[in-house]
N, CA, C and O atoms as a MOPAC input file, in Angstrom:
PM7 MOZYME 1SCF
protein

 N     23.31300 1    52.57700 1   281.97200 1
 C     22.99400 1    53.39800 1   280.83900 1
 C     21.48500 1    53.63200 1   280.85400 1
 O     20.68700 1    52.71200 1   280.67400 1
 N     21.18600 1    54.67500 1   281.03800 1
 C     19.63600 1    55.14300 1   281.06900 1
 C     19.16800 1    55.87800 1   279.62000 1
 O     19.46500 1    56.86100 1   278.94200 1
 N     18.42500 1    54.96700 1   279.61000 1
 C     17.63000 1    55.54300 1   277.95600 1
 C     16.45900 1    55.98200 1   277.91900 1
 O     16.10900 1    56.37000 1   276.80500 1
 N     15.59100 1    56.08100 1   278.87100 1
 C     14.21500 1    56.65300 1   279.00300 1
 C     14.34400 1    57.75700 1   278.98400 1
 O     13.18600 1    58.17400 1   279.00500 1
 N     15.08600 1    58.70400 1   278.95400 1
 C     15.18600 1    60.10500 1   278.76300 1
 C     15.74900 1    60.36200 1   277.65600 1
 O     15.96600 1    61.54200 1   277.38200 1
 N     16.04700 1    59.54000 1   276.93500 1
 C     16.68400 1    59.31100 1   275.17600 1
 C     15.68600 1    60.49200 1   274.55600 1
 O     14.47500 1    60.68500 1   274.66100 1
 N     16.71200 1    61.16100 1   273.88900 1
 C     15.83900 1    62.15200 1   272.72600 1
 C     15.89700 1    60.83700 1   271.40700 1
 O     16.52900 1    59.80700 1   271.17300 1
 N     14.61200 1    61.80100 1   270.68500 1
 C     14.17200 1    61.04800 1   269.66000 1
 C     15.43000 1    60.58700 1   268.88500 1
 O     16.48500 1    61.13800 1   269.19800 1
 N     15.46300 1    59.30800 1   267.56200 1
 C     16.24200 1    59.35600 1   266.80300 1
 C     16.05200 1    60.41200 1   265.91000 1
 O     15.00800 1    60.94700 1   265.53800 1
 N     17.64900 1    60.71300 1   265.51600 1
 C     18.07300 1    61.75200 1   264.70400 1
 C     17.53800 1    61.46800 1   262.97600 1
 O     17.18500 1    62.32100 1   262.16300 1
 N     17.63400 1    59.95800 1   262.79200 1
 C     16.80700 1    59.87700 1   261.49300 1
 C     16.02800 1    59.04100 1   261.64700 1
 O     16.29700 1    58.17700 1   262.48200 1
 N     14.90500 1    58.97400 1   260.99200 1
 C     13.76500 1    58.16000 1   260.98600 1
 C     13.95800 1    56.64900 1   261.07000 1
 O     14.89500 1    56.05900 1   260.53200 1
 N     12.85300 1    55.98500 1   261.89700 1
 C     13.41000 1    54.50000 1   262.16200 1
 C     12.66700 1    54.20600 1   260.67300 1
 O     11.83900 1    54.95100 1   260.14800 1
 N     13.01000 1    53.34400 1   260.30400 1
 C     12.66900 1    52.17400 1   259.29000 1
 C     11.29600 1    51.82700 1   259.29000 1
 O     11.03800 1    51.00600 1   260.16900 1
 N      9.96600 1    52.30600 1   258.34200 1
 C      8.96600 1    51.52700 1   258.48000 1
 C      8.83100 1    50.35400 1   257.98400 1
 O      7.92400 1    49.67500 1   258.46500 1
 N      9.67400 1    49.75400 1   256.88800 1
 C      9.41900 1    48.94800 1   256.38000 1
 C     10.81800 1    47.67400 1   256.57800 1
 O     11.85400 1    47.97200 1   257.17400 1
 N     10.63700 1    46.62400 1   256.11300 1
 C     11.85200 1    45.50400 1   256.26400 1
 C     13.04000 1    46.51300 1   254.51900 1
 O     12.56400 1    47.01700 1   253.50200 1
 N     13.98900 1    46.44100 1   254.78400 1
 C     14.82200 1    46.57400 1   254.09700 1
 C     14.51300 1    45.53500 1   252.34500 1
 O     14.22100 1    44.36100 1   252.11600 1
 N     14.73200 1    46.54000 1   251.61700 1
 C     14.61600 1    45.30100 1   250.06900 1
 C     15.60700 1    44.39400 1   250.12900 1
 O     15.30300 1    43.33100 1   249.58700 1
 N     17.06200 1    44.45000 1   250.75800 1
 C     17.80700 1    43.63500 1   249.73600 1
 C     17.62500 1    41.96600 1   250.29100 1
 O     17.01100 1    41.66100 1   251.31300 1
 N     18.21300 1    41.12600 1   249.49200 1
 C     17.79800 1    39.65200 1   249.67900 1
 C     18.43200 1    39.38700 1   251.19000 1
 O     19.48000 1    39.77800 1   251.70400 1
 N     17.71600 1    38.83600 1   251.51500 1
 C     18.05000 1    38.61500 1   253.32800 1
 C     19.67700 1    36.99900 1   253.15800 1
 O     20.56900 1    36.69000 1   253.94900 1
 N     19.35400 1    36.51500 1   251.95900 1
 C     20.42600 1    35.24000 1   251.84200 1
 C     21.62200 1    36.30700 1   251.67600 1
 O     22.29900 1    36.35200 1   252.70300 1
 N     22.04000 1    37.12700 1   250.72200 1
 C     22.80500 1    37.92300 1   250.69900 1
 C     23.41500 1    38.88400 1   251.69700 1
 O     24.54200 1    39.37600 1   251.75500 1
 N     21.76200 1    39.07700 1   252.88500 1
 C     22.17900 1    40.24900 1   254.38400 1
 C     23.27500 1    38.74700 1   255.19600 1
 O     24.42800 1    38.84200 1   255.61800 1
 N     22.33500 1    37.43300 1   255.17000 1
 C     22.89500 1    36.42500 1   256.13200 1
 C     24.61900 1    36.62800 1   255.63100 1
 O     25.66200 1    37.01800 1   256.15700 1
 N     24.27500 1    36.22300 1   254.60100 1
 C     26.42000 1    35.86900 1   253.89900 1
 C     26.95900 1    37.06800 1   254.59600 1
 O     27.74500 1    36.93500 1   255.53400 1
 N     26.49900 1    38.43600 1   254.10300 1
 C     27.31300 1    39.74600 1   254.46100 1
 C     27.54800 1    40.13200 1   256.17000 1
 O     28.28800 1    40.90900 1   256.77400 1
 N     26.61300 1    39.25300 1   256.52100 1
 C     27.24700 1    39.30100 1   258.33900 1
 C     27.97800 1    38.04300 1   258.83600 1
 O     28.31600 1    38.05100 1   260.01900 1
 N     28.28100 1    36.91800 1   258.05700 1
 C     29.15500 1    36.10600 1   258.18800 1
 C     29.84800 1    36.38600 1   257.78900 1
 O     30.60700 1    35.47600 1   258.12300 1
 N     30.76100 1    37.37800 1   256.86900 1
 C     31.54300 1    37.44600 1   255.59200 1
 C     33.23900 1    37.35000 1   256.89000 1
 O     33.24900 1    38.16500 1   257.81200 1
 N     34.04600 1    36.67900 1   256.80500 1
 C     34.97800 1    36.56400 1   257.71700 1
 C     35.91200 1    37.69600 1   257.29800 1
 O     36.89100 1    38.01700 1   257.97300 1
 N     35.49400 1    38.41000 1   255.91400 1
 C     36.93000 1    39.34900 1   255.70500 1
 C     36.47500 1    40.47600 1   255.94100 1
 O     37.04800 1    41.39000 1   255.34800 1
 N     35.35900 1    40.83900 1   256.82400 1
 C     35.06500 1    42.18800 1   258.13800 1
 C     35.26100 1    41.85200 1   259.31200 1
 O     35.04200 1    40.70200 1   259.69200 1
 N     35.81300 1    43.01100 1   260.27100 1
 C     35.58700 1    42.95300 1   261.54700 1
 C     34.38700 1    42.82400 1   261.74700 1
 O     33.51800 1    42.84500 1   260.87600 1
 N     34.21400 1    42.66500 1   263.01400 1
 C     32.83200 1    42.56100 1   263.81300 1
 C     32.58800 1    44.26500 1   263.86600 1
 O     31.40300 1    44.52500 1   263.65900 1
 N     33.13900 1    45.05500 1   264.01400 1
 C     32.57100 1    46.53300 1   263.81500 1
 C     32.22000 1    46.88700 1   262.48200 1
 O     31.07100 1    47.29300 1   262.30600 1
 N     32.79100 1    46.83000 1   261.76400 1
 C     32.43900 1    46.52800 1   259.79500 1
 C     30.72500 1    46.40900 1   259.96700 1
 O     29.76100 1    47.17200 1   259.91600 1
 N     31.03200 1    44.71800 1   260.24200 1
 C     29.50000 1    44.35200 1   260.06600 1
 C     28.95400 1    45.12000 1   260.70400 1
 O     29.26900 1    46.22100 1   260.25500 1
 N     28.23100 1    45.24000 1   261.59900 1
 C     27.66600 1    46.49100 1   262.51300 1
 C     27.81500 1    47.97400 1   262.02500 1
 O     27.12100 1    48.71500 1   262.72000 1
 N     28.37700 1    48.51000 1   261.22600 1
 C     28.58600 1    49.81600 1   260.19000 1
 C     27.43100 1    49.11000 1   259.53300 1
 O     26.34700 1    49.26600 1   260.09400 1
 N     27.46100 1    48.24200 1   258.27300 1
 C     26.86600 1    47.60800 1   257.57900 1
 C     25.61200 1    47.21300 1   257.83800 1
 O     24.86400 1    47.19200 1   256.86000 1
 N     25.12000 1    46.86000 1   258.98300 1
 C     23.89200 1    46.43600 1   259.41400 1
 C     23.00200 1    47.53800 1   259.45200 1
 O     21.90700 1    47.62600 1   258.89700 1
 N     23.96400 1    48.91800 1   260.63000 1
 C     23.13900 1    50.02700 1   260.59500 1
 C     22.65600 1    50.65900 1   258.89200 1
 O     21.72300 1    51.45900 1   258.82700 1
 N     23.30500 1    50.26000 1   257.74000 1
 C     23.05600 1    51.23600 1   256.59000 1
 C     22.35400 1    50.34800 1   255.97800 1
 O     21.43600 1    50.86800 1   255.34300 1
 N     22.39900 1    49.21200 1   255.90000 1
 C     21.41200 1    47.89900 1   255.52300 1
 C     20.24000 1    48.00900 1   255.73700 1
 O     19.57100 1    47.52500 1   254.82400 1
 N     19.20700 1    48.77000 1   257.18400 1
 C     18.57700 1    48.47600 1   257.92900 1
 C     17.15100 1    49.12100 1   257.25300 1
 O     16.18600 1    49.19200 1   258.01400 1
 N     16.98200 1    49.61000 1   255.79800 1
 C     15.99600 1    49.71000 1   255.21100 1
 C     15.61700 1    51.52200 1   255.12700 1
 O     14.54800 1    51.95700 1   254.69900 1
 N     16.70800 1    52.34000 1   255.61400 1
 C     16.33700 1    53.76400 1   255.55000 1
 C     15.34400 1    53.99500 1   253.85100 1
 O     15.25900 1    53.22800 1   252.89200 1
 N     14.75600 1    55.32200 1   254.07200 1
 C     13.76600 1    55.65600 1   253.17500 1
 C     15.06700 1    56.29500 1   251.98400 1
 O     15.94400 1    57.00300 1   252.47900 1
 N     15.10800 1    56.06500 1   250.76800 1
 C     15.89400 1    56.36800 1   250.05800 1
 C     16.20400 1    58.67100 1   250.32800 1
 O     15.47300 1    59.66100 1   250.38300 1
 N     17.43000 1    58.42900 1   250.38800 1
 C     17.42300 1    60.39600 1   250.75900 1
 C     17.40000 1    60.32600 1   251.93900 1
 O     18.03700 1    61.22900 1   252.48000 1
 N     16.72200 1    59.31700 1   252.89200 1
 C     16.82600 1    59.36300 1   254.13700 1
 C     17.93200 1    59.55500 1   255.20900 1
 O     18.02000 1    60.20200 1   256.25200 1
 N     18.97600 1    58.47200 1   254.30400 1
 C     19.83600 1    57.81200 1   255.03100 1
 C     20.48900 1    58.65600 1   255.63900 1
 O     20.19000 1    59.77700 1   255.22800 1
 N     21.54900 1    58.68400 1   256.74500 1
 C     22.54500 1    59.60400 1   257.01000 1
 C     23.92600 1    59.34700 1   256.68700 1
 O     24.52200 1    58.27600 1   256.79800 1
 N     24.44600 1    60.65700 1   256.19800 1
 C     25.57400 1    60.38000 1   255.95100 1
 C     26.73100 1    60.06200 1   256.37700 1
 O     26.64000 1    60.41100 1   257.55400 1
 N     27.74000 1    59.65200 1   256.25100 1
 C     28.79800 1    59.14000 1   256.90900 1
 C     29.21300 1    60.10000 1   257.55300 1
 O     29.02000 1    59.95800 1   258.76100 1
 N     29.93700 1    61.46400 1   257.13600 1
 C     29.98500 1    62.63900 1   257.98500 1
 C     28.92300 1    63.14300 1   259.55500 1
 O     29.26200 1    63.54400 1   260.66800 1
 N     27.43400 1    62.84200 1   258.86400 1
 C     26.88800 1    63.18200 1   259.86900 1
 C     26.25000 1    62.10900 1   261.02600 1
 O     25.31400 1    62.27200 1   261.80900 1
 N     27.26400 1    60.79300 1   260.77800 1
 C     27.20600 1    59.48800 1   262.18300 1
 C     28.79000 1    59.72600 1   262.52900 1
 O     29.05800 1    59.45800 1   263.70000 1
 N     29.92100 1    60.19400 1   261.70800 1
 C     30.74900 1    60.40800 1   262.52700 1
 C     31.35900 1    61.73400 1   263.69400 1
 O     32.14300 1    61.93700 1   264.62100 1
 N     30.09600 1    62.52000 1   262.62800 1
 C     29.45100 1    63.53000 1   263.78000 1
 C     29.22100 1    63.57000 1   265.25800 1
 O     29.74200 1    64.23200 1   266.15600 1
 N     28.11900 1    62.50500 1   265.23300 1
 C     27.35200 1    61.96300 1   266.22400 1
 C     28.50400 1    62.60600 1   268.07600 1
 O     29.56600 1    62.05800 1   268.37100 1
 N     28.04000 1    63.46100 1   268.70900 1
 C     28.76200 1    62.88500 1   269.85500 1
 C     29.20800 1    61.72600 1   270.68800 1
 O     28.71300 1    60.62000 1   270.46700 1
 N     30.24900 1    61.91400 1   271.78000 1
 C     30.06300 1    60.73900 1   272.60700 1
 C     28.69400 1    60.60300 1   273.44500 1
 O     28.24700 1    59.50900 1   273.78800 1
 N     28.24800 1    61.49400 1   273.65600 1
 C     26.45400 1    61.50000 1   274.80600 1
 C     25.87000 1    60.68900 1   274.01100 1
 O     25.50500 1    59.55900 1   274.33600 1
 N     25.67700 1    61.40700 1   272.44100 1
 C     24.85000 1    60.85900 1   271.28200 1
 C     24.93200 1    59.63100 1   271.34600 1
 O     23.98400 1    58.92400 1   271.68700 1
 N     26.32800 1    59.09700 1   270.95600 1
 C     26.44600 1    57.72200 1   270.55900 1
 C     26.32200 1    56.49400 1   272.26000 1
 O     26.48500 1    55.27400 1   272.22000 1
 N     26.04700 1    57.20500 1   273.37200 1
 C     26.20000 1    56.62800 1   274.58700 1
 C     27.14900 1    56.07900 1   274.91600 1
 O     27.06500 1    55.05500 1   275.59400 1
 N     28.86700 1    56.83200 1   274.36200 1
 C     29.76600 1    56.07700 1   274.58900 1
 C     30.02200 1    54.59700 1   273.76000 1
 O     30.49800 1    53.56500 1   274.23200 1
 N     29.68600 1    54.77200 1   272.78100 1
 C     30.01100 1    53.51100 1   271.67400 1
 C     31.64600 1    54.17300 1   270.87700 1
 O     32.06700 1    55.32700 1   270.96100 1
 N     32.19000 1    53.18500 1   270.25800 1
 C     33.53300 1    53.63000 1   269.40400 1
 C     33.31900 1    54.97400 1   268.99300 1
 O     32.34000 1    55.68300 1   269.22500 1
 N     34.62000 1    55.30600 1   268.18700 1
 C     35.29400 1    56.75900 1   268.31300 1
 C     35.03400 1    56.91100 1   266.70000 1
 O     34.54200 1    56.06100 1   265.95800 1
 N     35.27600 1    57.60000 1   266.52200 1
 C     35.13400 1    58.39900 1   264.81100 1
 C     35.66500 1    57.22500 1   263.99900 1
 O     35.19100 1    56.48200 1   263.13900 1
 N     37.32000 1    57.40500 1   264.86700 1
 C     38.33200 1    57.04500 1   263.74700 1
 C     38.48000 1    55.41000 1   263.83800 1
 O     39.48200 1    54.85000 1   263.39300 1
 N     37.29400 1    54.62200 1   264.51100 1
 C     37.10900 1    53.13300 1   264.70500 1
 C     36.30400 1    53.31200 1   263.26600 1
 O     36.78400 1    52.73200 1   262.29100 1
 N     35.05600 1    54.12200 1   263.09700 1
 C     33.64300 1    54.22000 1   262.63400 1
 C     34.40700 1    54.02800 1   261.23600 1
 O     34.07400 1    53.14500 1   260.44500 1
 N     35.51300 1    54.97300 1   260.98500 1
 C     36.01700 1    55.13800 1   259.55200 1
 C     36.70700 1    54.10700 1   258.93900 1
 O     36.73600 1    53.72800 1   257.76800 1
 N     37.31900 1    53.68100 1   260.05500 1
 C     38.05700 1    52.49800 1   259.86400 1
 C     36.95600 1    51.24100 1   258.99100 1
 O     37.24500 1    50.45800 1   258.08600 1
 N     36.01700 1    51.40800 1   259.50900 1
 C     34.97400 1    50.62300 1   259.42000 1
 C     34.65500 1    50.84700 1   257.98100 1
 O     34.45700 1    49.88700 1   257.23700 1
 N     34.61300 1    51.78600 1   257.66200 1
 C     33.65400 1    52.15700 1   256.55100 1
 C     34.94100 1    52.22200 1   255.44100 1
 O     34.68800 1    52.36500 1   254.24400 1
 N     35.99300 1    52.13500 1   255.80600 1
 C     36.90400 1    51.98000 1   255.00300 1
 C     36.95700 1    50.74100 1   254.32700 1
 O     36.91400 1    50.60900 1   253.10400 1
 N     37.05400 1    49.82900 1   255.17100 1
 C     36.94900 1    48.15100 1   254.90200 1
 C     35.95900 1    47.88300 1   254.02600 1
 O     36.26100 1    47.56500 1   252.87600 1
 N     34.82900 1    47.95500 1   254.36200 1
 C     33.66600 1    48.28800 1   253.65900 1
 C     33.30900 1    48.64000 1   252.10300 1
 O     32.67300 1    48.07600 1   251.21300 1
 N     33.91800 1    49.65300 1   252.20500 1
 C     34.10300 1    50.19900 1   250.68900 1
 C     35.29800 1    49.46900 1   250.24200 1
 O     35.10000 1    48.79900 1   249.22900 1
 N     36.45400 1    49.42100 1   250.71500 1
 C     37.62000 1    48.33300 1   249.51400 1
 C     37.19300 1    47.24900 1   249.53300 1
 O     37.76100 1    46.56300 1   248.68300 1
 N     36.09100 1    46.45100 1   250.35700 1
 C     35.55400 1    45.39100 1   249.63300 1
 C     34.23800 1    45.20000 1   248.51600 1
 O     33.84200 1    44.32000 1   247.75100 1
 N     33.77000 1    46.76900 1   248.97200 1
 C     32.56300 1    46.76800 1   247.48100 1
 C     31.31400 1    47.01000 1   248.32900 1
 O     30.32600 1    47.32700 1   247.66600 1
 N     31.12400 1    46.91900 1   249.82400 1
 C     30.08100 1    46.73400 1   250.17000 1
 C     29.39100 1    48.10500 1   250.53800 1
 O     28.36400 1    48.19100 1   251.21200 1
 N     30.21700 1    49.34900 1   249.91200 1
 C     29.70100 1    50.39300 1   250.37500 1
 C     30.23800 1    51.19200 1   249.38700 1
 O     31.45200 1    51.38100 1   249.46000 1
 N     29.40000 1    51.90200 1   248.13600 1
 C     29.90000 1    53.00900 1   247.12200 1
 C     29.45300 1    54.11600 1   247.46800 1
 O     28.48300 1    54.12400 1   248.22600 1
 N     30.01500 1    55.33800 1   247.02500 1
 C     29.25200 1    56.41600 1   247.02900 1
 C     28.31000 1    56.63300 1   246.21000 1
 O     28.36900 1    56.27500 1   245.03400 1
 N     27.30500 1    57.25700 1   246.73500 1
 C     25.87100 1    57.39200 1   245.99400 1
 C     26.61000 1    58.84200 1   244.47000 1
 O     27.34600 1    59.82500 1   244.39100 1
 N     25.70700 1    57.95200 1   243.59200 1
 C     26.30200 1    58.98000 1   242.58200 1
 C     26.12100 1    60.57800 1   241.98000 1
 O     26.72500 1    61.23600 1   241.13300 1
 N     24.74300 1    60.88100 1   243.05100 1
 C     24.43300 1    62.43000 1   243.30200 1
 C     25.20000 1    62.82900 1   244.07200 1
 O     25.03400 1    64.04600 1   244.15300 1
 N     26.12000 1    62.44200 1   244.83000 1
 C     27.46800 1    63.33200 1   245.42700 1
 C     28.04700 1    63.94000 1   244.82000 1
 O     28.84200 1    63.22600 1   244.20800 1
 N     28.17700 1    65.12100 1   244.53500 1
 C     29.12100 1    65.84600 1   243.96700 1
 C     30.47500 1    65.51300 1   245.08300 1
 O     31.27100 1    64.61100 1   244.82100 1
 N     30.54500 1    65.98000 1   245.77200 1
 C     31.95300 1    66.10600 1   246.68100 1
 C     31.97900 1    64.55400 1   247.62000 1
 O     30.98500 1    63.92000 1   247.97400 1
 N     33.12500 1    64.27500 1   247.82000 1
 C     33.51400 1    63.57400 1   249.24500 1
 C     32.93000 1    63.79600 1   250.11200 1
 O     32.29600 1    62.92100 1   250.70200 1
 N     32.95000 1    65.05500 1   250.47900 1
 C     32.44200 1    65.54300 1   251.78100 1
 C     30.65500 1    65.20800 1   252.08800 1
 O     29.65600 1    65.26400 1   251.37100 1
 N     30.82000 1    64.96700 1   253.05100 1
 C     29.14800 1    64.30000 1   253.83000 1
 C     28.39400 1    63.41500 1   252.77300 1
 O     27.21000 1    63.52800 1   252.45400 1
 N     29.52300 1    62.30300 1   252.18300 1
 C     28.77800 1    62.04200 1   251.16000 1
 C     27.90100 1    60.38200 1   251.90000 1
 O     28.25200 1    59.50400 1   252.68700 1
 N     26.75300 1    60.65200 1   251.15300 1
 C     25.90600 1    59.08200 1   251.17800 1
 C     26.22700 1    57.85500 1   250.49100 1
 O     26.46900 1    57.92300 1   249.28600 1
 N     26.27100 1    56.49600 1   251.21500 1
 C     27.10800 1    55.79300 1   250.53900 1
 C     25.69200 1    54.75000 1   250.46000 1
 O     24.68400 1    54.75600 1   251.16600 1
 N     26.12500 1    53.75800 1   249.14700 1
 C     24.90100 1    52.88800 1   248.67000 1
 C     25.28000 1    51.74900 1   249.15300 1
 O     26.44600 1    51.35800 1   249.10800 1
 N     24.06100 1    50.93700 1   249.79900 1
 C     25.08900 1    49.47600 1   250.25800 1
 C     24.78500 1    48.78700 1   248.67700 1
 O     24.06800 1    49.07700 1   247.72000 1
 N     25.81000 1    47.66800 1   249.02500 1
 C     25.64900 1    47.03900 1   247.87100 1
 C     25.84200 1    45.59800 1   248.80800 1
 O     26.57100 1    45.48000 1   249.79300 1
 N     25.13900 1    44.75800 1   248.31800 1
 C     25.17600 1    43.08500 1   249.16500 1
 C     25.94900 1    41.98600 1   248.31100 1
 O     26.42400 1    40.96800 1   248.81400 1
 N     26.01200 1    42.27900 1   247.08500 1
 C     26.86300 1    41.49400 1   246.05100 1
 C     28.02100 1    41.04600 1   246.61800 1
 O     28.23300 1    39.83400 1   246.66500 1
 N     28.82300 1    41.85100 1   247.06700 1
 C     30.14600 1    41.20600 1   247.15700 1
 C     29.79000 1    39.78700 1   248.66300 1
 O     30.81000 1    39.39900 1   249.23300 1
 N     28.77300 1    39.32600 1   249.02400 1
 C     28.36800 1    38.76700 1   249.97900 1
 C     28.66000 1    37.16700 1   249.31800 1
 O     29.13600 1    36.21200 1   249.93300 1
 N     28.11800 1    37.21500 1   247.55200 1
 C     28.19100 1    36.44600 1   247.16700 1
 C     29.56200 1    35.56500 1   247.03600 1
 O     29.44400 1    34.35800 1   246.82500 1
 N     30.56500 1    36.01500 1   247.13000 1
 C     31.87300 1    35.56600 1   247.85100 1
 C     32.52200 1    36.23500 1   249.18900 1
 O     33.51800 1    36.88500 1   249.50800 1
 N     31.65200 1    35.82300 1   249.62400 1
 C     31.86100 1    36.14300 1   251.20600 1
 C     32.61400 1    34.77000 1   251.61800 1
 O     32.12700 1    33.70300 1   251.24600 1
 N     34.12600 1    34.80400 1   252.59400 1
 C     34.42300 1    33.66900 1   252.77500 1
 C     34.14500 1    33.51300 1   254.30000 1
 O     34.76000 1    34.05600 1   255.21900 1
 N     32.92000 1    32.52100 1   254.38800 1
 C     32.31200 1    31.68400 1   255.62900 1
 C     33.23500 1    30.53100 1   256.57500 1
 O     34.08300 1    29.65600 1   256.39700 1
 N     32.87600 1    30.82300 1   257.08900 1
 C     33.45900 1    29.97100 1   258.31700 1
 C     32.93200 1    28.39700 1   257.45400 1
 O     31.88700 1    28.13900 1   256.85800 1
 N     34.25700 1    27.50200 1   257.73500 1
 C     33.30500 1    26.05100 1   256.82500 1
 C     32.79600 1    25.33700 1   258.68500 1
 O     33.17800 1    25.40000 1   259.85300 1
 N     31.57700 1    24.62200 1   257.71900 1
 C     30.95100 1    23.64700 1   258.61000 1
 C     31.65000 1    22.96500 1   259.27200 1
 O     32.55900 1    22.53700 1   258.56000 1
 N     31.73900 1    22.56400 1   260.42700 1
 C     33.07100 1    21.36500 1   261.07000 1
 C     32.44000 1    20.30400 1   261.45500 1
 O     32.98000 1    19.19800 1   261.46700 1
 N     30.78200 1    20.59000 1   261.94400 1
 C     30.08900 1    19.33000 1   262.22300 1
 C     29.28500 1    19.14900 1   261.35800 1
 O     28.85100 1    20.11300 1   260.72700 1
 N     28.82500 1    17.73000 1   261.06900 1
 C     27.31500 1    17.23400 1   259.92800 1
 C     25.89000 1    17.96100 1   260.92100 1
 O     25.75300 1    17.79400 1   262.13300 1
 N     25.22500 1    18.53300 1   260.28600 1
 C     24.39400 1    18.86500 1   260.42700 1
 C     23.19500 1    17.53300 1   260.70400 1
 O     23.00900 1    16.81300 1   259.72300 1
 N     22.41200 1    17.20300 1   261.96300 1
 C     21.76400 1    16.46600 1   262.46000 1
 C     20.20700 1    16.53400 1   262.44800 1
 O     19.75600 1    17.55200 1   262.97300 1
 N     19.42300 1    15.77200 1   262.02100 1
 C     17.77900 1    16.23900 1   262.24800 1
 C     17.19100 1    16.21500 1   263.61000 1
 O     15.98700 1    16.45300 1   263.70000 1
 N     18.02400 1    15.90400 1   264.91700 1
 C     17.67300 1    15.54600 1   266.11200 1
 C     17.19000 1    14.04200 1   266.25800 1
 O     16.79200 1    13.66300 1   267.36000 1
 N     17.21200 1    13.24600 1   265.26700 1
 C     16.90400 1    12.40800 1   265.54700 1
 C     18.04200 1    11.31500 1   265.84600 1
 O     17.73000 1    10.18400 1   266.21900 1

């Protein structure tokens, strides 16, 4: 996969670290009731875009296969974002008028019952 000839990103990278509480980002990428593609939906919309910035769900499931370098298909992406939203972790922004190309708000709350993998070993100081 050759990326040095990569056109620019389509939306602006992130200047800044994302606001929401990073204890809440940790839970929401452990959360066991997402796939591993979920989280990764989630991470990308997490990742601190400039508010208005963000892109919309329509226009990443847009994205070509060149675009995306051969990563999952639309109807994985939706799948994704489906999960997502019936667990809370993704609303629509409320200046949407329509469904269509709409922007969705993360929300990290539902992280707070996120069910984690339990500990199996005691945690050790190395000593």
């Amino acid at each position: 996969m050759d990326t040095t000839n990569a056109p620019a990103p389509q939306w602006p990278v992130p200047t800044a670290p994302p606001a929401h509480d990073p204890v809440l980002f940790a839970r929401a990428m452990r959360d066991m009731r997402l796939t591993w593609r979920a989280r990764g939906v989630l991470a990308e919309l997490a990742t601190g875009y400039t508010p208005g910035q963000e892109p919309t769900i329509s226009e990443l499931v847009a994205l070509t296969r060149d675009e995306r370098l051969a990563a999952e298909g639309r109807d994985a992406f939706r799948k994704a974002v489906g999960e997502l939203r019936s667990l809370g972790y993704l609303a629509p922004d409320a200046t949407t008028a329509t469904g269509v190309g709409e922007r969705l708000v993360v929300d990290l709350a539902p992280a707070a019952d996120a069910r984690l993998i339990p500990q199996r070993w005691p945690l050790t100081d190395g000593s």
